[in-house]
PDB file of C-alpha atoms in Angstrom:
ATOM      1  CA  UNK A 969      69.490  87.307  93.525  1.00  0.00           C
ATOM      2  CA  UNK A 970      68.961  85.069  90.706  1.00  0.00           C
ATOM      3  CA  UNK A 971      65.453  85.245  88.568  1.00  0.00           C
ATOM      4  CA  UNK A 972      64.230  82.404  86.778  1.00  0.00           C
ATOM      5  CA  UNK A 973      62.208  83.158  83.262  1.00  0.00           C
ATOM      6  CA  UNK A 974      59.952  80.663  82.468  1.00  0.00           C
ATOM      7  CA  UNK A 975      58.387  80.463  78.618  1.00  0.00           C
ATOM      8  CA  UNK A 976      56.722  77.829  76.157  1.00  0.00           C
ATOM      9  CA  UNK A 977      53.367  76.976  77.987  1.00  0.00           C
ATOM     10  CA  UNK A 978      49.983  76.895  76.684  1.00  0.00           C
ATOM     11  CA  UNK A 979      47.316  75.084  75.075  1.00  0.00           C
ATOM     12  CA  UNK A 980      47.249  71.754  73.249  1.00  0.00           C
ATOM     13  CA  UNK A 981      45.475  68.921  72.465  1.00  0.00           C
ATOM     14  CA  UNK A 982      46.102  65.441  74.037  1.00  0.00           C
ATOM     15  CA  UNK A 983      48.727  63.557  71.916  1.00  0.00           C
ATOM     16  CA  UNK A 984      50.605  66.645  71.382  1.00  0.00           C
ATOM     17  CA  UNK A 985      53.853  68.143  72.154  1.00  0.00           C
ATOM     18  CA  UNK A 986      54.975  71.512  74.142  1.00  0.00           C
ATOM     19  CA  UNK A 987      58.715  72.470  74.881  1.00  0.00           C
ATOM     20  CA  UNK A 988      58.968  74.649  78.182  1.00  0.00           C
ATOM     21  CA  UNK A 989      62.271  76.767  78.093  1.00  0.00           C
ATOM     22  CA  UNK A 990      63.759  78.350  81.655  1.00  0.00           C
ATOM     23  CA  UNK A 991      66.246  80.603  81.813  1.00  0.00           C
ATOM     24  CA  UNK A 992      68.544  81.739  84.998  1.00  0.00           C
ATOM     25  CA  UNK A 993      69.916  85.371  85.569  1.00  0.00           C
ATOM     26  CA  UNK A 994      71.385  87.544  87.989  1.00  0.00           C
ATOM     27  CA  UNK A 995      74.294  86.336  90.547  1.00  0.00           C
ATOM     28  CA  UNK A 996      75.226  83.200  89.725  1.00  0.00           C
ATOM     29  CA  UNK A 997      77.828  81.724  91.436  1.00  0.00           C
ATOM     30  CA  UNK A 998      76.897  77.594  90.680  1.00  0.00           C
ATOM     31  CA  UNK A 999      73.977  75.485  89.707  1.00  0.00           C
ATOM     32  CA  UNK A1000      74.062  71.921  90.816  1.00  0.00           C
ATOM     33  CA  UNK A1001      70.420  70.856  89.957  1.00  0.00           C
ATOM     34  CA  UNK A1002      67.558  72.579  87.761  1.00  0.00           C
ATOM     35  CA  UNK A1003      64.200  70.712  86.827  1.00  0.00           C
ATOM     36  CA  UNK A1004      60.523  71.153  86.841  1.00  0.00           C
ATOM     37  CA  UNK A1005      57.889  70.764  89.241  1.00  0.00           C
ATOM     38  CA  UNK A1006      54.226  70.594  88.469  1.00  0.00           C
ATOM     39  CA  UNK A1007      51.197  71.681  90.427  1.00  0.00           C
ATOM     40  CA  UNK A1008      47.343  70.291  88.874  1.00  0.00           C
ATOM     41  CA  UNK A1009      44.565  72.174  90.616  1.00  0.00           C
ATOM     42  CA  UNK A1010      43.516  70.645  93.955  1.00  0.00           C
ATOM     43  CA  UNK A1011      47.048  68.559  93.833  1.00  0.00           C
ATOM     44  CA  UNK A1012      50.554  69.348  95.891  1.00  0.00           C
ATOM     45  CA  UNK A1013      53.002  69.989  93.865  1.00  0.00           C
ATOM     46  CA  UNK A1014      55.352  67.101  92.375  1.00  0.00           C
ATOM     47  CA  UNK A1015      58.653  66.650  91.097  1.00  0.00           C
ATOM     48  CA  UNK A1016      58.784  66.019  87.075  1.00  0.00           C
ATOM     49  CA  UNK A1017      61.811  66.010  86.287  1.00  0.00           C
ATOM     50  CA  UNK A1018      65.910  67.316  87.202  1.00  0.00           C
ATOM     51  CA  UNK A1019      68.879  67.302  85.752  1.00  0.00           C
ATOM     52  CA  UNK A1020      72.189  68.111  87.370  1.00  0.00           C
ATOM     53  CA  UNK A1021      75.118  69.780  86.840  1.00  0.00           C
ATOM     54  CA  UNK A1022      76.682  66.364  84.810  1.00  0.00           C
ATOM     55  CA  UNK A1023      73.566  65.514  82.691  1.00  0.00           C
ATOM     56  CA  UNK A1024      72.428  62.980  84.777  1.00  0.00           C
ATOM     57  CA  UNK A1025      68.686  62.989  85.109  1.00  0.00           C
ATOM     58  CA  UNK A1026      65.573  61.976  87.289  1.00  0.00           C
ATOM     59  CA  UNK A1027      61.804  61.725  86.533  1.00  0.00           C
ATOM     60  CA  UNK A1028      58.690  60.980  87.653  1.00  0.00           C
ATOM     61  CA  UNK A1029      57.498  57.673  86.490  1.00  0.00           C
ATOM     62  CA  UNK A1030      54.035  59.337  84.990  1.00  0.00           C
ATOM     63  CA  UNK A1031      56.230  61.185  82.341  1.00  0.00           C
ATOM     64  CA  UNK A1032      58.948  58.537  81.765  1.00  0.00           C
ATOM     65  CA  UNK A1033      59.551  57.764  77.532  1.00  0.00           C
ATOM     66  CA  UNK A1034      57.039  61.260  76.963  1.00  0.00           C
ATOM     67  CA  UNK A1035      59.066  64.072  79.026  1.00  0.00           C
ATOM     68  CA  UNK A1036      62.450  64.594  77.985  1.00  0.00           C
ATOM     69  CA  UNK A1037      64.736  67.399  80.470  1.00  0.00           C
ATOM     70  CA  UNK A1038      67.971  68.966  78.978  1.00  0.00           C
ATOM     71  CA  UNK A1039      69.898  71.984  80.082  1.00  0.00           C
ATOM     72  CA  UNK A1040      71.848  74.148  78.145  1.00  0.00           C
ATOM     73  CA  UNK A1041      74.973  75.149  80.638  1.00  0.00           C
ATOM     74  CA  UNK A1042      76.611  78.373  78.941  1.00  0.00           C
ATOM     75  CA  UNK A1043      73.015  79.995  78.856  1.00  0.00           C
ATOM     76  CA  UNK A1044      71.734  78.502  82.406  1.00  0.00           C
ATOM     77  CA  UNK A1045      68.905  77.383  80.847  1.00  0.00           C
ATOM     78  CA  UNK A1046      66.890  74.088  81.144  1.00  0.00           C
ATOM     79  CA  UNK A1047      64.280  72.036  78.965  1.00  0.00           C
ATOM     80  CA  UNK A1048      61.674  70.104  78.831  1.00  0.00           C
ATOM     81  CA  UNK A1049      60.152  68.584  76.011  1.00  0.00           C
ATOM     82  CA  UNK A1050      56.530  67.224  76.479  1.00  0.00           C
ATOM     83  CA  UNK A1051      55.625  64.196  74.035  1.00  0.00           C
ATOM     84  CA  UNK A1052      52.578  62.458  73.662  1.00  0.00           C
ATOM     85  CA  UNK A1053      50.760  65.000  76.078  1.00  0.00           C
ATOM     86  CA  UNK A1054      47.628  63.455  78.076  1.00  0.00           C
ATOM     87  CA  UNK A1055      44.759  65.678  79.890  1.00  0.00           C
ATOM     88  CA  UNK A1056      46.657  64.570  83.522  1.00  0.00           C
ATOM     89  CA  UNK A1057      49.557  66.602  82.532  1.00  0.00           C
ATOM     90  CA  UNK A1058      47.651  69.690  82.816  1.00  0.00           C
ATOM     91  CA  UNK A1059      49.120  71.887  85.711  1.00  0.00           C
ATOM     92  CA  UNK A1060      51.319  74.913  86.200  1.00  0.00           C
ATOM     93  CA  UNK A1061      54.736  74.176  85.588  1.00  0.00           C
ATOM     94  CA  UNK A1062      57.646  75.550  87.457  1.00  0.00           C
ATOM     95  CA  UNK A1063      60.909  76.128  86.802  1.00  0.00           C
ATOM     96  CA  UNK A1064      63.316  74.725  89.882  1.00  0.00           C
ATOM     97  CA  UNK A1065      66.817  75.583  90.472  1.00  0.00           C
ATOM     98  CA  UNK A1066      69.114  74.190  93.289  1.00  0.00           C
ATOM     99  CA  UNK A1067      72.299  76.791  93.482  1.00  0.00           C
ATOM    100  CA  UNK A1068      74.764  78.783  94.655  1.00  0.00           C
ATOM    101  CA  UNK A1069      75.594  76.671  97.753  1.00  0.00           C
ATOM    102  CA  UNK A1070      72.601  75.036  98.561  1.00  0.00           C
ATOM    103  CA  UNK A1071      69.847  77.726  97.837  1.00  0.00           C
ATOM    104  CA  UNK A1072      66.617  76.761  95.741  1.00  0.00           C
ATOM    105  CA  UNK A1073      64.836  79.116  93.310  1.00  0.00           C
ATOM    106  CA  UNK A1074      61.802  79.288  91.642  1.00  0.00           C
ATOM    107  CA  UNK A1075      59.825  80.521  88.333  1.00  0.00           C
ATOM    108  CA  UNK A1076      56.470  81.903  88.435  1.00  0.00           C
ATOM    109  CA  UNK A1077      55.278  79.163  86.677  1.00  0.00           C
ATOM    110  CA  UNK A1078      53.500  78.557  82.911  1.00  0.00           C
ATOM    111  CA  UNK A1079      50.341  76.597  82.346  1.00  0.00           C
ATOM    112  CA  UNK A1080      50.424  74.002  80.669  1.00  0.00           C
ATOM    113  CA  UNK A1081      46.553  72.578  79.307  1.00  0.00           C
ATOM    114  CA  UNK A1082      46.134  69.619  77.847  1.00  0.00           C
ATOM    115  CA  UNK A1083      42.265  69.183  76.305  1.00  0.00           C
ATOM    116  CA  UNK A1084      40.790  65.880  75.493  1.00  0.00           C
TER     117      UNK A1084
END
């Protein structure tokens, strides 16, 4: 089983900055992909951003040159830094991991609010 530990949410004013931190544990055999996923109340839930297993990474256009997505390999553990933070960006954030094989896993998410 592998647990995902989701921290760094909260409360901030629009033009502001939040870092969300996500940390894998348990039986890890590989990750290929980890990321973030948002959900806004009333909304499906969308991709963010990913970053794989090389560094390579993928985000939605809404976030591009404010959202920034690293990962920290030895400590299974992926980033995002949140820039220039607008009132759309508030949601519940999840943490997203694609791995051992092809298995996905999931946080239990952090709210993010964004006032205006």
């Amino acid at each position: 089983q592998v647990h995902l530990v989701e921290s760094g949410g909260g409360l901030v004013q629009a033009g502001g900055s939040l870092r969300l931190s996500c940390a894998a544990s348990g039986t890890i055999f590989s990750i290929n992909l980890m990321g973030w996923y948002r959900q806004a109340p009333g909304k499906q839930r969308e991709l963010v951003a990913t970053i794989n297993s090389g560094g390579s990474t993928n985000s939605v256009d809404s976030v591009k040159g404010r959202f920034t997505v690293s990962r920290d390999n030895a400590k299974n553990t992926v980033y995002l830094q949140m820039n220039n933070l607008k009132p759309e960006d508030t949601a519940v954030y999840y943490c997203y991991v694609l791995g051992n094989g092809l298995r996905t896993y999931w946080g239990q998410g952090t709210q993010v609010t964004v006032s205006s």
